[in-house]
Amino acid sequence: MLNTRFITTLLAVAIIFVSGTHAAVFRRSSRATCPQVTTKPDFNYIPYAGLWYEIERFENVFQQGTSCERAIYEEISVGVVSVLNTAVLADGSLTNITGSATAISPDEPGHLIVSFPGRPDGDYLVLDTDYTNYASVYSCDVAGAFVLEYAWLLGREQTMTQEVMDVALSKFTQFGVDVSQFQLTTQGETCVYYPEYPFPPSVSK
Ligand SMILES: *[C@@H]1O[C@H](CO)[C@@H](O)[C@H](O)[C@H]1NC(C)=O
C-alpha cells in the first residue's frame, strides 16, 4: 500500500533533520534486522483482486492520521494488477493514490513490487491470504540504524472476527514480527467510501 524505498530515503533525511519527538513517528523498531519471511507459496493474484479493507496497520509516514483505507486491485495484464488506495484524511476529505503491483518472480508469487507514479518502487509481501477473509501483508527496509517495518492486515469486510484476526496475526508472529505494533483502522459508519466498488461505469480508475 505504499512505497518502502521512498520511505527509506525519506527516513534517512528525517533522521538527520528531525528531533526526537518528531522522529517518534518513525518508531525505531526493537529488531536489529528485517526478519526472514516467506510469502504465500501458491499465491494467485486473480482471486486476490477486488476490494480489501484495511483492518489494522503499523503506523507509517504515508498514512499518518488517515482512516477508512481501502485497497482495490484489478488485473490489467498478465502478472500486473492496478492498485487504487482510498482513504479519508484527518480533515474528513477524501484521498486516493493509483499505481500498479507486479509479480516479479514465478518462484515467489506472493512477492509483488508496487509502483506509484513519481516514486521509486516498493515491496509488497503477501505472507498469507485465504482470499475471502484476510490478507497478511508485510514489508521491511533497513535505513541506517533503523529497521522500518510495514504491515497491513486486510479484510474483505469492514470488520473482522477475532477468530479470523487471530489467524491473520499468526502469519506475522510466525516470523517473529511484533504484532503489538498494529493499530486498528477506523472503518464503517463514520467512513465515506469513494468510489463505490465495483466501480460504477462513470468512474475512471
Ligand atoms: C482520486 O482523487 C482525485 C483528486 O482528489 C479525484 O479527482 C479522483 O476522482 C479520485 N479518483 C477516484 C477513483 O476516486
Coordinates of C-alpha atoms and ligand atoms in Angstrom, one line a residue:
M1 CA 0.0 0.0 0.0
L2 CA 3.0 2.2 -0.2
N3 CA 6.4 2.5 -1.3
T4 CA 9.0 1.5 1.1
R5 CA 12.2 2.5 -0.7
F6 CA 10.8 6.0 -0.9
I7 CA 10.2 6.0 2.8
T8 CA 13.7 4.7 3.4
T9 CA 15.1 7.7 1.6
L10 CA 12.7 10.0 3.4
L11 CA 13.7 8.5 6.7
A12 CA 17.4 8.8 6.1
V13 CA 16.7 12.5 5.6
A14 CA 14.4 12.7 8.6
I15 CA 16.9 11.1 10.9
I16 CA 19.3 13.9 10.1
F17 CA 16.9 16.8 10.4
V18 CA 14.2 15.7 12.7
S19 CA 14.3 16.0 16.5
G20 CA 13.4 13.2 19.0
T21 CA 9.7 13.8 19.3
H22 CA 9.1 14.0 15.6
A23 CA 11.3 11.0 15.0
A24 CA 8.9 9.1 17.2
V25 CA 6.6 9.0 14.2
F26 CA 9.1 6.6 12.6
R27 CA 9.3 4.4 15.6
R28 CA 12.6 2.7 15.8
S29 CA 12.0 -1.0 15.7
S30 CA 13.2 -3.2 18.5
R31 CA 14.6 -5.5 16.0
A32 CA 18.1 -5.1 14.6
T33 CA 17.4 -6.6 11.2
C34 CA 14.5 -7.4 9.0
P35 CA 13.1 -10.9 9.6
Q36 CA 13.4 -13.6 7.0
V37 CA 9.9 -14.0 5.8
T38 CA 8.4 -16.2 3.2
T39 CA 5.4 -15.3 1.0
K40 CA 2.4 -17.5 0.3
P41 CA 3.9 -20.2 -1.9
D42 CA 0.9 -20.7 -4.2
F43 CA -0.2 -17.1 -4.2
N44 CA -2.6 -16.3 -7.1
Y45 CA -3.4 -12.6 -7.7
I46 CA -6.6 -13.4 -9.6
P47 CA -8.7 -14.4 -6.6
Y48 CA -6.8 -11.8 -4.6
A49 CA -8.1 -9.0 -6.8
G50 CA -11.1 -6.8 -5.8
L51 CA -11.8 -4.8 -2.7
W52 CA -9.9 -5.0 0.6
Y53 CA -10.5 -3.0 3.8
E54 CA -7.5 -2.2 6.0
I55 CA -8.4 -3.6 9.4
E56 CA -5.1 -2.8 11.1
R57 CA -1.7 -1.4 10.2
F58 CA 1.7 -0.5 11.6
E59 CA 1.7 3.3 11.6
N60 CA 3.7 4.8 8.7
V61 CA 4.5 8.2 7.3
F62 CA 2.2 7.9 4.4
Q63 CA -0.9 7.1 6.4
Q64 CA -0.5 9.5 9.3
G65 CA -3.9 10.5 10.5
T66 CA -5.8 8.8 7.7
S67 CA -8.7 6.3 8.2
C68 CA -11.1 4.2 6.2
E69 CA -8.4 2.8 4.0
R70 CA -9.4 0.5 1.2
A71 CA -7.3 -1.2 -1.5
I72 CA -8.8 -2.1 -4.8
Y73 CA -6.8 -4.4 -7.1
E74 CA -7.7 -5.4 -10.7
E75 CA -5.8 -7.3 -13.2
I76 CA -4.5 -5.1 -16.0
S77 CA -2.2 -7.6 -17.8
V78 CA -0.6 -10.9 -17.0
G79 CA 1.1 -10.6 -13.6
V80 CA 0.1 -7.0 -13.2
V81 CA -2.7 -5.5 -11.2
S82 CA -3.8 -1.9 -10.8
V83 CA -3.8 -0.5 -7.3
L84 CA -6.3 2.1 -6.1
N85 CA -5.9 3.0 -2.4
T86 CA -8.6 5.2 -1.0
A87 CA -8.7 6.9 2.5
V88 CA -10.2 9.7 4.5
L89 CA -7.9 12.4 5.7
A90 CA -8.0 13.8 9.2
D91 CA -10.0 16.8 8.0
G92 CA -12.6 14.5 6.5
S93 CA -11.6 15.0 2.9
L94 CA -11.1 12.0 0.6
T95 CA -7.8 11.0 -0.8
N96 CA -6.6 8.3 -3.1
I97 CA -3.5 7.0 -4.9
T98 CA -3.3 4.8 -8.0
G99 CA -0.5 2.6 -9.1
S100 CA 0.3 -0.9 -10.0
A101 CA 1.6 -4.1 -8.5
T102 CA 3.7 -6.6 -10.4
A103 CA 4.6 -10.2 -9.6
I104 CA 8.3 -10.3 -10.1
S105 CA 9.2 -13.9 -10.0
P106 CA 7.3 -17.2 -10.6
D107 CA 9.5 -18.6 -7.8
E108 CA 8.0 -16.2 -5.4
P109 CA 4.4 -15.4 -6.5
G110 CA 3.5 -13.6 -3.3
H111 CA 6.2 -11.1 -3.7
L112 CA 4.9 -8.1 -5.6
I113 CA 6.5 -4.8 -6.4
V114 CA 4.2 -1.8 -6.0
S115 CA 4.8 1.3 -8.1
F116 CA 3.2 4.7 -7.8
P117 CA 3.9 7.4 -10.4
G118 CA 6.8 9.6 -9.4
R119 CA 8.1 7.3 -6.7
P120 CA 10.6 4.5 -6.5
D121 CA 9.2 1.0 -6.3
G122 CA 8.5 -0.8 -3.0
D123 CA 8.0 -4.4 -1.9
Y124 CA 4.5 -5.9 -1.1
L125 CA 4.9 -9.3 0.5
V126 CA 1.7 -11.4 0.9
L127 CA 2.7 -13.6 3.8
D128 CA -0.6 -15.3 3.5
T129 CA -4.2 -14.9 2.5
D130 CA -7.3 -17.0 2.2
Y131 CA -8.6 -14.6 -0.5
T132 CA -12.1 -14.4 1.1
N133 CA -11.4 -13.1 4.6
Y134 CA -8.0 -11.9 5.3
A135 CA -4.6 -10.9 3.9
S136 CA -1.4 -10.5 5.9
V137 CA 0.9 -8.1 4.0
Y138 CA 4.4 -7.1 5.1
S139 CA 7.4 -5.1 4.0
C140 CA 10.6 -4.3 5.8
D141 CA 13.5 -2.0 5.0
V142 CA 16.7 -1.0 6.7
A143 CA 17.8 2.6 6.8
G144 CA 21.0 3.2 8.7
A145 CA 20.4 2.1 12.3
F146 CA 16.6 1.9 11.7
V147 CA 14.6 -1.1 10.7
L148 CA 11.4 0.0 9.1
E149 CA 8.6 -2.4 9.2
Y150 CA 5.3 -2.0 7.4
A151 CA 2.4 -4.3 8.0
W152 CA -1.2 -4.4 6.9
L153 CA -3.9 -6.7 7.9
L154 CA -6.6 -6.6 5.2
G155 CA -10.1 -7.9 5.3
R156 CA -12.8 -8.4 2.7
E157 CA -15.4 -6.9 5.1
Q158 CA -15.3 -3.7 7.2
T159 CA -15.0 -5.7 10.3
M160 CA -13.1 -8.9 11.1
T161 CA -14.0 -11.6 13.6
Q162 CA -11.5 -12.3 16.3
E163 CA -11.1 -15.8 15.0
V164 CA -10.0 -14.6 11.6
M165 CA -7.8 -11.9 13.1
D166 CA -6.0 -14.4 15.2
V167 CA -5.2 -16.5 12.1
A168 CA -4.1 -13.4 10.2
L169 CA -1.9 -12.2 13.0
S170 CA -0.3 -15.7 13.4
K171 CA 1.0 -15.2 9.8
F172 CA 3.2 -12.3 11.2
T173 CA 4.1 -13.8 14.6
Q174 CA 5.4 -17.0 12.9
F175 CA 8.2 -14.8 11.5
G176 CA 8.8 -13.0 14.8
V177 CA 7.0 -9.8 13.7
D178 CA 5.8 -7.9 16.8
V179 CA 2.1 -7.6 16.2
S180 CA 1.6 -5.3 19.2
Q181 CA 2.6 -2.5 16.8
F182 CA -0.7 -3.0 14.9
Q183 CA -3.2 -0.2 15.3
L184 CA -6.8 -0.5 14.4
T185 CA -8.0 1.4 11.4
T186 CA -11.3 3.2 11.6
Q187 CA -13.9 1.6 9.3
G188 CA -17.6 1.5 9.0
E189 CA -20.4 4.0 9.5
T190 CA -18.2 7.1 10.1
C191 CA -16.3 6.4 6.8
V192 CA -17.0 7.7 3.3
Y193 CA -16.0 5.1 0.7
Y194 CA -15.4 6.6 -2.7
P195 CA -15.5 5.5 -5.4
E196 CA -18.0 2.7 -4.9
Y197 CA -16.8 -0.8 -5.7
P198 CA -17.5 -2.5 -8.1
F199 CA -16.9 0.7 -10.0
P200 CA -19.9 2.4 -11.5
P201 CA -19.4 2.8 -15.3
S202 CA -18.7 6.5 -14.9
V203 CA -15.7 6.2 -12.6
S204 CA -12.4 6.1 -14.3
K205 CA -9.7 4.2 -12.4
Ligands
LIG1 C1 -8.8 10.4 -6.7 O1 -8.7 11.7 -6.2 C2 -8.7 12.7 -7.2 C3 -8.3 14.0 -6.6 O2 -8.9 14.3 -5.4 C4 -10.1 12.7 -7.8 O3 -10.2 13.7 -8.7 C5 -10.4 11.4 -8.3 O4 -11.7 11.4 -8.8 C6 -10.2 10.3 -7.4 N1 -10.3 9.0 -8.0 C7 -11.0 8.1 -7.7 C8 -11.0 6.8 -8.5 O5 -11.7 8.2 -6.7

